[in-house]
Amino acid sequence: MNLFSSPAAHANEDRRLMLLIPCPYCGPRNQIEFTYGGDATVRRPAMKECPADPVSAWVDAVYVRDNPCGPHDEWWLHGAGCRSWFMVRRDTRTHEILASARIGEAFAGEPR
Amino acid sequence: MSDDGTLRPFGAFDSAAPGHYGVSPGAVTLAEIPISVAWNVQGDPLHPAFLAEAKRRFGLALPLVPNTTARGPAWKALWLGPKSWLLMAGDETVIVPPAGFDAQRDALNAAGGALFDLSASRVAFMVKGLRAAAVLAKNCPLDFHPRAFLAGNCAQSLLGHINALIERPDATPTFVVMVPRSFAQDGWRQLCRSSAQYGYDVVVPVSMS
Amino acid sequence: MTQRFRLPTGGIVDRTRPLAFTFDGVPYQGYGGDTLASALLANGVHLVGRSFKYHRPRGIFSAGTEEPNALVQLARGAHTEPNARATTLELYDGMTASSQNCWPSVRHDIGAVNNAMSRLIPAGFYYKTFMWPPTPRWWLRYEQVIRRAAGMGRAATQPDPDSYEHQYAHCDVLVIGGGTTGLAAARAAALAGARVILCEQNVDCGAAPLPAGTKIDQTPASEWIAAVASELLRHPEVTLLVRTTAFGYYDGSLVGAIERVTDHLAAPPAHGPRERLWKIRATAVVLATGAIERGIVYANNDLPGTLLASAARTYVERYAVRPGDRAVMFTNNDGAYADALALQAGGVDIAAIVDARTDAQSSGILTARARDAGMVIVSAATLIGAHGNRHVAAVDVASRAGVPAQRIDCDLVCVSGGWNPAVHLYSQARGKLRYDEVLASFVPESSPLPIIPAGAANGCLGLSEALAEGHAAGIAAARQAGRIAALLAPPRADPLATAPLQPLWAVPAARKSARRFVDLQNDVTVNDIALAAREGYQAVEHLKRYTTLGMGTDQGKTSNIIGLALLAEQLGVPIPRVGTTTFRPPYTPVTLGAFPGHESGAHVAPTRYSAMHAWHVEHGARFVNAGLWKRPHSYPRAGESEDDAVNREARSVRTTVGVVDVSTLGKIELQGRDVAELLNRLYINRWDTLAIGRCRYGVMLRDDGMVMDDGTTSRLSDTHYLMTTTTVNAVKVMQHLEYLLQTQWPELDVYATSVTEQWAAMALSGPKARDVLAGLVDIELSNAAFPFLAVGTCNVRAASDDPAGAIPARLFRMSYSGELAYEIHVPCHRGLAMWEAVLAAGEAFGIMPYGTEAMGTLRIEKGHVVIGPEADGRTTADDLGMGKLVNAGKWCIGKPLLDRSALTAADRWQLVGLTALGDAPIPRGAKIVADPERKAPNPMLGHVTSWCWSPNVDAWIALALLANGRARHGDTLWAVSPLAGAKVRVQVGPPCFIDPDGERLRV
Amino acid sequence: MFDNADSSPASRPPTLKYSIFSLARNAASHHERWPLAWRSPSPKKRYDAVIIGGGGHGLATAYYLARNHGLTDIAVLEKGWLGGGNTGRNTTIVRSNYHLDANARFYEFSLKLWEDLSQELNFNVMYSARGVLNLVHSPADMDAAMRRGNSMRLNGIDAEFLTRDDIARRIPNLDCSIGARFPILGGLLQPRGGTVRHDAVAWGYARAADARGVDIIQQCEVTGIRTANGAVTGVETTRGAIETPKLGIAVAGHSSHVAAMAGLKLPIESHVLQAMVSEPVKPVLDTVVTSGAVHFYISQSDKGELVMGGDLDFYNSYAQRGNLPMVEHVVAACLALFPSFGRLKLMRTWGGIMDMTMDGSPIIGKLPVNGLYMTGGWCYGGFKATPASGYVLAHTIAHDAPHALNAAFTLERFGQGCTLDEKGAGPYAWAH
């Protein structure tokens, strides 16, 4: 069960509002309350896993980026608010925020 | 480790002294509010055991709706985050000896939660009066419109460059602004500067309970 | 001086409120309600400044923010303001203003030689010359001259005495522009129940002139405007802001607006800000910013006495000022006819209306009215040039057929080349623009954002249509915010039949040397644009940058479109193909002081104070910034230098006992079943072996394997830990923890919170530390009971007169100084009591407080690294001699990347200790070289990271990072500072100078 | 350090030399006889080398390929207009005050090229050696500044340390009071640092390259990179396909985007950096002043505008627009240092897209596809590097091997652990 309001609600109501960032818990808040956390699609090798070439696996995770010109899934921390890390899908060409999602949840309109 | 209910001065300086400041007449009242006990409860609301333990300990159901508060006979709970609340002694006469804290902490740890003592971490200011919302809106990006910031709501945001936890205890135009202790002077300065054009009165510390 | 050109009646000026002011030292009089420009014109003053490049005489050209010429230096001293726009400056009693960019006076200006040389200095001339003699020095000399000639007003030399503030605001509908369109929009939105903010840049709403006798909803327009304005003013959910200019549309539908609060007052009230920066978050924006008139370019179109037609009329109708006695109108559209009628009504003799259109083309009602009023209309004709010395005296008019020009005497030329919708904010809101052939201008097409253009800003110039658009926009905007409007009829006005405009940008010149100005402020001529096109600067941005078209303070509001059209003409392509330039914020220049608001000067960043700060101040501490904190650097005594104080403090810790405020250290409490596992993953060393009541030092790495932070972690209970971080990294480490716990390792049962603000902390160090503490605490401190690295709680005896009684404390036996030492943490509000209790108890032992500097000396003597100097973000744990700590048995963050080849190379810079041979101090920021005499480039073997005079070793010592340093112990090298002209021989050794086996801290 | 090509006699000057005399001659003819500064040819089917990006770096690369290596069958492809990217959006500062050897030597070479560039190109780029001053606000700053200054001097680069009094004398309107929030304790001055007229750099290189036969093609966007068995064969553009064995990428801001056309991923994020200017005023600041403590830099343009910049907006972006909070931050920093500028007005703000690498240093050299080369990852530092960047990339393309000065700026350094982290800020693109 989900005790909180759905993140989808935030995603829709703020479609246009770009850097009015929709915290999945607190709702839309001013950009200055947040801290950017970078590309959320980067996959850090799991701690226990020992890939064939751990160094290059970590080099990819730590240094290499898709850096897309368009929708970008990224981490944000509501640092001056509820201190939740969450994911935002933002268009890097326009700064338009397309959706936000809690950890472990899919973006609005996407299957889990 | 709250051992006493005495006022925790944030470091008095001139404009904190009771009196009238800015243009007359005063449309805003500022005061420090003593915090006697402020504990940070953390835990996963998806775990009934934790919620139950918290309820048993503090006599209230932790508010699960973001940015809302709940009151019990002795305690008030402010929502801080999806797994975090600030419990404040709504009544200054509550004396909790150190041992008391450890016992509460152990009990909550046992229930899969956590309890941290933050009683001395924040300094609270009251901003009261018809211009209270305007004063806060000068340096805080939140919407203080009565339809947007309801009585019984709380929110964390920024006051200028510093973090602030803001609560609206009731329907009157009154807000409680809590800032980190080491930033208290800057927080107070901002409130005074923002109030000056309306005129403001500083009164001796008052209790919000 | 009397106001010769003031009309006896009419206008908004208050004739009962005369205001005295001076311009260029000459005293004049104006009235309440005047702008500086209208007051000057009332006194017959047109010549207000000299142009940027050619220093040509320039007069008032417009009546608003688009003004390119009338920029003045306002006030004096600390209050002086350069480039103030006379056309928007509200006059106040005692205003002093002067002209700019001229010397010795605006009438006789030496700089005017540029005008004579103008043939030599066309657009971009400086790219083609000043290259000889061929050395950078010479360009610097040329540049000095150029810089002095350029620039406009003068900046103040003293700090700005005024204050500024911010105001966040939230609303459903923001209406930008309080003209008739904006009023209609705001009214409609408010009636729909929306929270509305209306901002108008003038002092009142509906300032733009309307044709005489205009009625709205059957009432005279002025009455309708007043009624709606006051209705909005009274509405509880409407905020009406005047003197407020929306200057930028930013991401998140955030509109920045600047409110001029006190500039119009002779004596501003105390406590009020000069300006207020509004940050308005609106669900939808209605853009009702109107349109800006443009001129038509012809020879000498820059002579004072030349005004935009609508501006001339504004001066007559709004300010009751005659801008001249005898006017020639030059137009290609109907607007100028209404203006002519208004001027005539104001007593200006209309010598002629020169209309580029044929009679057939100019068939509007207004034309008829002008004819009825007996005005001479010369159609199918153009104004080919103006004559006059510092003021227009006559113009030449020629019909296009090329028949000889006819000269008409006049002292006023009113030009109208059409209207440019003010689409700046629309474009900033990523709105697309479309070239409208009828208006011959760019108009809004579509925006992905909730911004709705209406009225003239949308290219809709007719009043009745604009009112309907405004009304509809208000309702649409309210609907965006979920407010549904009750049925309400839009305000109505009688439509006015007008004839379309005939595009005309520049009139061909009779002579090649004729000067036809496109951009009046930057002196860009038609020939300059031709030159740019000829040389290949054909992209709009190239044109702008090469000629500086539209780069002035007016941002080309009246000139850009003309420039574009002329470029298109040159290239032989349609105007839309050339495209328009991007509109960047701000719409009009905004006072810098408004941006910091309350966070100005000393408050540019907040300051953090420890609970003991007041004590430090009382006891003469010198402070140093540590992050946002103020920390005591040292406590010099009377007549003691800082260095002596530092040495005294450092010595006392080694010989007796000292106490230092360490409250600024980051503190994070952790609770849960998996804390030890978390610590294992965070730190290079092992944590599952840490017993309750014990603490341990740890080092954490960044993902790339470099040292990130260090500190101690204590186990307070089975499930409760306290982690400390460095002062500067406290926030970073907390974020790092939360990131890992929330996004990477949600399976871990760990809760964390920062308790930095909760605990005041102090370190008590020195051989006598135990003796001092023994008398204060209620626990046994013997080595057996409380050994090195022990952690416990206790009660500290406070001063007998302390009502709060004993102080509950956390006690840690850890040492940074290398001496027997304890760290004491108490709830912040008891910090001062604790501090005083310790000093009182220590008095008998000669205790003294020490600051960060002595703390530095002590840790250098012990070779303890600091995040920053030693761990500089490029060093690994092994570089710092802590390779042993990296636990082979377990994984931790950063460990995988330590295997990269370059991080294990033999020539890594490694931590070493240096001792100076001789008494000369090791210089600050010294580099280490083998041969100090070698010529550059002199290879660097390493550098000094921290250094000090050690009163305990009795020598200058240092920590350093040295290539392959651990293999160089015993070598002698040079520490050099070419900056200081110093070089010192140093001996390399291990990074520890005192008690290498650590016996002292275990006594 | 120079290519031996440099010892060859002075190269053919561009047609119609610019000088006070040609200016006077043309004044007589009402400036109606000036030729095009560069041609606008249509692209050929094939070139010996193609450079993507008609900014300063791309044009400089083409120029030095022609000048130093005799390659003249070259095309520069620009999707918009010359110098329309960061060349025309930066704060025009040039300096070589770096701490790490590789950076210091590279930027110093660049500064040496700046010194003669106006004559070299016969186009006045207005290199103004007015000095770049880094303010020092704390003892820790002081150590770092001294360390850096000493490195510079040992590398043969000019550097001086100024005391607070020196600075107060030199820059009277700077707040040097001890009571300041971030008191000024001193500063590190590089006298030869200064500013350059940014647009002139693109135009000057374009004109000079064109004079040597380089085809400069605007409005020509590259849409694909053609490769065959691990080597470049050409590019696809909006104006047709072009064959070439050597392809240079000089599109800082969009490097990831273009490299992806060759199937490459880079250690780069694109971020927006804002710059802004005040209204023009008479001279008030004769030195370039920068402050690390408040992340701020300022100079006064010859036109009189105060040109200011600060930090990134801190989120990935390809939109050349900034947001209000950073404008507030930059201006606040400005007024904390220069309280007397409070009544001046902000006239224009804009944003540029920075290629932020993970260590703050550029990538110049060969890419893991034969015949493919890049210069990029410039973070804040691209403009001042323009001449050297073009110079060494031209060398790398001509010899298919790096010049000594860009040997350290490889793509491989991240995997090998020899990153060039001038600030020690770590693998976070926005931290540099």
PDB file of N, CA and C in Angstrom, chain C residues 81 83 101 119 127 129 131 143 147 150 153 160 162 251 279 428 534-535 542 545 590 592-593 606 874 900 902 924-925 927 938, chain D residues 31 37 82 88 124 128 130 143 150-151 154 181 197 199 279-280 282 285 300 302 321 328 342-346 414 416 421-422:
ATOM      1  N   GLU C  81      23.785  57.937  -9.949  1.00  0.00           N
ATOM      2  CA  GLU C  81      23.358  56.807 -10.772  1.00  0.00           C
ATOM      3  C   GLU C  81      23.605  57.152 -12.234  1.00  0.00           C
ATOM      4  N   ASN C  83      23.509  56.644 -16.429  1.00  0.00           N
ATOM      5  CA  ASN C  83      22.611  56.090 -17.452  1.00  0.00           C
ATOM      6  C   ASN C  83      21.152  56.030 -17.004  1.00  0.00           C
ATOM      7  N   ASN C 101      28.785  61.676 -21.252  1.00  0.00           N
ATOM      8  CA  ASN C 101      29.593  61.425 -22.435  1.00  0.00           C
ATOM      9  C   ASN C 101      29.937  62.704 -23.195  1.00  0.00           C
ATOM     10  N   ARG C 119      34.243  59.307 -41.018  1.00  0.00           N
ATOM     11  CA  ARG C 119      34.505  58.513 -42.224  1.00  0.00           C
ATOM     12  C   ARG C 119      35.589  57.468 -41.959  1.00  0.00           C
ATOM     13  N   TYR C 127      38.901  46.547 -35.588  1.00  0.00           N
ATOM     14  CA  TYR C 127      39.445  45.227 -35.915  1.00  0.00           C
ATOM     15  C   TYR C 127      40.536  45.344 -36.982  1.00  0.00           C
ATOM     16  N   THR C 129      42.746  48.011 -37.380  1.00  0.00           N
ATOM     17  CA  THR C 129      43.903  48.868 -37.125  1.00  0.00           C
ATOM     18  C   THR C 129      44.360  48.732 -35.668  1.00  0.00           C
ATOM     19  N   MET C 131      47.203  47.857 -34.821  1.00  0.00           N
ATOM     20  CA  MET C 131      48.014  46.636 -34.722  1.00  0.00           C
ATOM     21  C   MET C 131      49.497  46.942 -34.860  1.00  0.00           C
ATOM     22  N   GLU C 143      44.189  51.215 -26.095  1.00  0.00           N
ATOM     23  CA  GLU C 143      42.982  50.812 -25.353  1.00  0.00           C
ATOM     24  C   GLU C 143      42.639  51.841 -24.277  1.00  0.00           C
ATOM     25  N   ARG C 147      39.051  53.342 -24.122  1.00  0.00           N
ATOM     26  CA  ARG C 147      38.188  53.118 -22.954  1.00  0.00           C
ATOM     27  C   ARG C 147      37.707  54.444 -22.385  1.00  0.00           C
ATOM     28  N   ALA C 150      35.034  55.748 -24.541  1.00  0.00           N
ATOM     29  CA  ALA C 150      33.804  54.936 -24.490  1.00  0.00           C
ATOM     30  C   ALA C 150      33.171  55.023 -23.106  1.00  0.00           C
ATOM     31  N   GLY C 153      27.848  56.913 -18.464  1.00  0.00           N
ATOM     32  CA  GLY C 153      27.861  57.624 -17.192  1.00  0.00           C
ATOM     33  C   GLY C 153      29.032  57.189 -16.334  1.00  0.00           C
ATOM     34  N   ASP C 160      27.064  51.875  -2.131  1.00  0.00           N
ATOM     35  CA  ASP C 160      25.660  52.239  -2.278  1.00  0.00           C
ATOM     36  C   ASP C 160      25.005  52.292  -0.896  1.00  0.00           C
ATOM     37  N   ASP C 162      21.907  52.664  -0.130  1.00  0.00           N
ATOM     38  CA  ASP C 162      20.515  52.198  -0.067  1.00  0.00           C
ATOM     39  C   ASP C 162      20.414  50.709   0.205  1.00  0.00           C
ATOM     40  N   ASP C 251      12.944  29.876 -15.987  1.00  0.00           N
ATOM     41  CA  ASP C 251      12.461  28.501 -15.883  1.00  0.00           C
ATOM     42  C   ASP C 251      11.531  28.357 -14.689  1.00  0.00           C
ATOM     43  N   LYS C 279       9.816  37.968  -7.082  1.00  0.00           N
ATOM     44  CA  LYS C 279       9.986  36.674  -7.753  1.00  0.00           C
ATOM     45  C   LYS C 279       8.629  36.004  -7.759  1.00  0.00           C
ATOM     46  N   GLN C 428      11.480  35.064 -24.218  1.00  0.00           N
ATOM     47  CA  GLN C 428      12.206  34.437 -23.104  1.00  0.00           C
ATOM     48  C   GLN C 428      11.485  33.178 -22.628  1.00  0.00           C
ATOM     49  N   ARG C 534      28.419  43.563 -46.627  1.00  0.00           N
ATOM     50  CA  ARG C 534      29.416  43.490 -47.696  1.00  0.00           C
ATOM     51  C   ARG C 534      30.599  42.622 -47.285  1.00  0.00           C
ATOM     52  N   GLU C 535      30.981  42.714 -46.005  1.00  0.00           N
ATOM     53  CA  GLU C 535      32.177  41.990 -45.554  1.00  0.00           C
ATOM     54  C   GLU C 535      31.870  40.570 -45.114  1.00  0.00           C
ATOM     55  N   HIS C 542      26.032  38.183 -36.224  1.00  0.00           N
ATOM     56  CA  HIS C 542      27.252  38.822 -36.721  1.00  0.00           C
ATOM     57  C   HIS C 542      27.017  40.312 -36.914  1.00  0.00           C
ATOM     58  N   ARG C 545      26.977  42.033 -33.553  1.00  0.00           N
ATOM     59  CA  ARG C 545      28.268  42.084 -32.889  1.00  0.00           C
ATOM     60  C   ARG C 545      29.264  42.949 -33.646  1.00  0.00           C
ATOM     61  N   VAL C 590      18.365  46.439 -14.801  1.00  0.00           N
ATOM     62  CA  VAL C 590      17.912  46.332 -13.416  1.00  0.00           C
ATOM     63  C   VAL C 590      19.076  46.633 -12.474  1.00  0.00           C
ATOM     64  N   LEU C 592      21.823  46.577  -9.908  1.00  0.00           N
ATOM     65  CA  LEU C 592      22.542  45.413  -9.373  1.00  0.00           C
ATOM     66  C   LEU C 592      22.182  45.163  -7.913  1.00  0.00           C
ATOM     67  N   GLY C 593      22.059  46.250  -7.144  1.00  0.00           N
ATOM     68  CA  GLY C 593      21.813  46.111  -5.711  1.00  0.00           C
ATOM     69  C   GLY C 593      20.579  45.294  -5.381  1.00  0.00           C
ATOM     70  N   PRO C 606      25.735  33.635   5.223  1.00  0.00           N
ATOM     71  CA  PRO C 606      25.462  33.674   6.658  1.00  0.00           C
ATOM     72  C   PRO C 606      26.700  33.272   7.453  1.00  0.00           C
ATOM     73  N   ARG C 874      43.727  14.753  -4.639  1.00  0.00           N
ATOM     74  CA  ARG C 874      44.530  14.013  -5.626  1.00  0.00           C
ATOM     75  C   ARG C 874      45.365  12.934  -4.942  1.00  0.00           C
ATOM     76  N   ARG C 900      44.088   1.261 -10.441  1.00  0.00           N
ATOM     77  CA  ARG C 900      44.522   1.836 -11.718  1.00  0.00           C
ATOM     78  C   ARG C 900      46.032   2.088 -11.704  1.00  0.00           C
ATOM     79  N   ALA C 902      48.249   4.259 -12.685  1.00  0.00           N
ATOM     80  CA  ALA C 902      48.937   5.476 -12.247  1.00  0.00           C
ATOM     81  C   ALA C 902      48.880   5.665 -10.729  1.00  0.00           C
ATOM     82  N   ARG C 924      56.009  30.025   2.693  1.00  0.00           N
ATOM     83  CA  ARG C 924      54.611  29.634   2.450  1.00  0.00           C
ATOM     84  C   ARG C 924      54.458  29.079   1.040  1.00  0.00           C
ATOM     85  N   GLY C 925      53.720  27.999   0.934  1.00  0.00           N
ATOM     86  CA  GLY C 925      53.418  27.443  -0.387  1.00  0.00           C
ATOM     87  C   GLY C 925      54.661  27.046  -1.169  1.00  0.00           C
ATOM     88  N   LYS C 927      57.618  25.025  -3.049  1.00  0.00           N
ATOM     89  CA  LYS C 927      57.754  23.837  -3.877  1.00  0.00           C
ATOM     90  C   LYS C 927      59.099  23.201  -3.562  1.00  0.00           C
ATOM     91  N   ASN C 938      61.878  24.446 -14.064  1.00  0.00           N
ATOM     92  CA  ASN C 938      62.625  23.713 -13.041  1.00  0.00           C
ATOM     93  C   ASN C 938      61.736  22.600 -12.500  1.00  0.00           C
TER      94      ASN C 938
ATOM     95  N   HIS D  31      33.877  53.190 -48.021  1.00  0.00           N
ATOM     96  CA  HIS D  31      33.929  51.808 -47.522  1.00  0.00           C
ATOM     97  C   HIS D  31      33.100  50.855 -48.377  1.00  0.00           C
ATOM     98  N   ALA D  37      35.222  39.145 -45.776  1.00  0.00           N
ATOM     99  CA  ALA D  37      36.253  38.696 -44.846  1.00  0.00           C
ATOM    100  C   ALA D  37      36.545  37.213 -45.078  1.00  0.00           C
ATOM    101  N   LEU D  82      29.464  31.424 -37.564  1.00  0.00           N
ATOM    102  CA  LEU D  82      30.808  31.356 -36.991  1.00  0.00           C
ATOM    103  C   LEU D  82      30.853  32.000 -35.608  1.00  0.00           C
ATOM    104  N   GLY D  88      31.474  33.172 -28.638  1.00  0.00           N
ATOM    105  CA  GLY D  88      30.805  34.468 -28.515  1.00  0.00           C
ATOM    106  C   GLY D  88      30.024  34.629 -27.231  1.00  0.00           C
ATOM    107  N   ASN D 124      42.767  42.644 -35.533  1.00  0.00           N
ATOM    108  CA  ASN D 124      43.008  43.057 -34.150  1.00  0.00           C
ATOM    109  C   ASN D 124      42.078  42.321 -33.196  1.00  0.00           C
ATOM    110  N   SER D 128      44.440  42.258 -24.405  1.00  0.00           N
ATOM    111  CA  SER D 128      44.670  43.320 -23.434  1.00  0.00           C
ATOM    112  C   SER D 128      45.314  42.742 -22.178  1.00  0.00           C
ATOM    113  N   ARG D 130      46.025  43.208 -19.206  1.00  0.00           N
ATOM    114  CA  ARG D 130      45.750  44.128 -18.085  1.00  0.00           C
ATOM    115  C   ARG D 130      45.951  43.452 -16.747  1.00  0.00           C
ATOM    116  N   ASP D 143      47.876  29.779   1.175  1.00  0.00           N
ATOM    117  CA  ASP D 143      48.797  28.669   0.893  1.00  0.00           C
ATOM    118  C   ASP D 143      48.622  28.189  -0.537  1.00  0.00           C
ATOM    119  N   ASN D 150      54.084  29.743  -7.130  1.00  0.00           N
ATOM    120  CA  ASN D 150      55.440  29.198  -7.179  1.00  0.00           C
ATOM    121  C   ASN D 150      55.575  28.174  -8.304  1.00  0.00           C
ATOM    122  N   SER D 151      54.551  27.355  -8.486  1.00  0.00           N
ATOM    123  CA  SER D 151      54.584  26.412  -9.620  1.00  0.00           C
ATOM    124  C   SER D 151      54.713  27.175 -10.921  1.00  0.00           C
ATOM    125  N   LEU D 154      58.216  28.519 -11.389  1.00  0.00           N
ATOM    126  CA  LEU D 154      59.182  27.453 -11.698  1.00  0.00           C
ATOM    127  C   LEU D 154      58.943  26.908 -13.101  1.00  0.00           C
ATOM    128  N   ARG D 181      33.027  40.075   4.827  1.00  0.00           N
ATOM    129  CA  ARG D 181      32.626  38.706   5.150  1.00  0.00           C
ATOM    130  C   ARG D 181      33.719  37.725   4.744  1.00  0.00           C
ATOM    131  N   ARG D 197      39.116  40.276 -27.287  1.00  0.00           N
ATOM    132  CA  ARG D 197      37.790  40.498 -27.891  1.00  0.00           C
ATOM    133  C   ARG D 197      37.309  39.184 -28.519  1.00  0.00           C
ATOM    134  N   ASP D 199      34.632  37.807 -30.203  1.00  0.00           N
ATOM    135  CA  ASP D 199      34.159  37.612 -31.581  1.00  0.00           C
ATOM    136  C   ASP D 199      35.307  37.723 -32.587  1.00  0.00           C
ATOM    137  N   GLU D 279      25.438  47.940 -17.566  1.00  0.00           N
ATOM    138  CA  GLU D 279      25.445  49.041 -18.524  1.00  0.00           C
ATOM    139  C   GLU D 279      26.874  49.579 -18.635  1.00  0.00           C
ATOM    140  N   PRO D 280      27.192  50.188 -19.785  1.00  0.00           N
ATOM    141  CA  PRO D 280      28.544  50.743 -19.922  1.00  0.00           C
ATOM    142  C   PRO D 280      28.741  51.988 -19.056  1.00  0.00           C
ATOM    143  N   LYS D 282      32.100  54.750 -17.563  1.00  0.00           N
ATOM    144  CA  LYS D 282      33.482  55.153 -17.769  1.00  0.00           C
ATOM    145  C   LYS D 282      34.383  54.220 -16.958  1.00  0.00           C
ATOM    146  N   LEU D 285      37.535  49.794 -13.647  1.00  0.00           N
ATOM    147  CA  LEU D 285      38.240  48.563 -13.284  1.00  0.00           C
ATOM    148  C   LEU D 285      39.233  48.233 -14.391  1.00  0.00           C
ATOM    149  N   GLN D 300      36.203  44.804 -17.047  1.00  0.00           N
ATOM    150  CA  GLN D 300      35.428  45.837 -17.734  1.00  0.00           C
ATOM    151  C   GLN D 300      35.797  45.841 -19.203  1.00  0.00           C
ATOM    152  N   ASP D 302      36.041  47.097 -23.170  1.00  0.00           N
ATOM    153  CA  ASP D 302      36.474  48.382 -23.713  1.00  0.00           C
ATOM    154  C   ASP D 302      35.294  49.325 -23.918  1.00  0.00           C
ATOM    155  N   ARG D 321      20.186  28.997 -21.619  1.00  0.00           N
ATOM    156  CA  ARG D 321      19.476  29.948 -20.769  1.00  0.00           C
ATOM    157  C   ARG D 321      19.776  29.593 -19.320  1.00  0.00           C
ATOM    158  N   GLU D 328      21.465  36.033  -9.085  1.00  0.00           N
ATOM    159  CA  GLU D 328      21.507  36.649  -7.752  1.00  0.00           C
ATOM    160  C   GLU D 328      22.852  36.364  -7.088  1.00  0.00           C
ATOM    161  N   GLY D 342      26.796  49.044  -6.597  1.00  0.00           N
ATOM    162  CA  GLY D 342      25.408  48.720  -6.286  1.00  0.00           C
ATOM    163  C   GLY D 342      24.372  49.442  -7.134  1.00  0.00           C
ATOM    164  N   ARG D 343      24.684  50.653  -7.553  1.00  0.00           N
ATOM    165  CA  ARG D 343      23.677  51.433  -8.299  1.00  0.00           C
ATOM    166  C   ARG D 343      23.836  51.308  -9.808  1.00  0.00           C
ATOM    167  N   LEU D 344      24.808  50.525 -10.244  1.00  0.00           N
ATOM    168  CA  LEU D 344      24.889  50.227 -11.677  1.00  0.00           C
ATOM    169  C   LEU D 344      23.774  49.250 -12.010  1.00  0.00           C
ATOM    170  N   LYS D 345      23.529  49.091 -13.304  1.00  0.00           N
ATOM    171  CA  LYS D 345      22.404  48.229 -13.692  1.00  0.00           C
ATOM    172  C   LYS D 345      22.855  47.045 -14.531  1.00  0.00           C
ATOM    173  N   LEU D 346      22.203  45.935 -14.304  1.00  0.00           N
ATOM    174  CA  LEU D 346      22.436  44.733 -15.095  1.00  0.00           C
ATOM    175  C   LEU D 346      21.748  44.914 -16.439  1.00  0.00           C
ATOM    176  N   PHE D 414      41.489   8.700 -17.691  1.00  0.00           N
ATOM    177  CA  PHE D 414      40.545   8.389 -16.617  1.00  0.00           C
ATOM    178  C   PHE D 414      40.665   6.920 -16.208  1.00  0.00           C
ATOM    179  N   GLN D 416      43.313   5.162 -16.606  1.00  0.00           N
ATOM    180  CA  GLN D 416      44.661   4.888 -16.094  1.00  0.00           C
ATOM    181  C   GLN D 416      44.893   5.524 -14.734  1.00  0.00           C
ATOM    182  N   ASP D 421      43.312  16.843 -12.108  1.00  0.00           N
ATOM    183  CA  ASP D 421      42.270  17.468 -11.290  1.00  0.00           C
ATOM    184  C   ASP D 421      42.847  18.689 -10.597  1.00  0.00           C
ATOM    185  N   GLU D 422      42.852  19.802 -11.311  1.00  0.00           N
ATOM    186  CA  GLU D 422      43.481  21.038 -10.824  1.00  0.00           C
ATOM    187  C   GLU D 422      42.948  21.433  -9.454  1.00  0.00           C
TER     188      GLU D 422
END
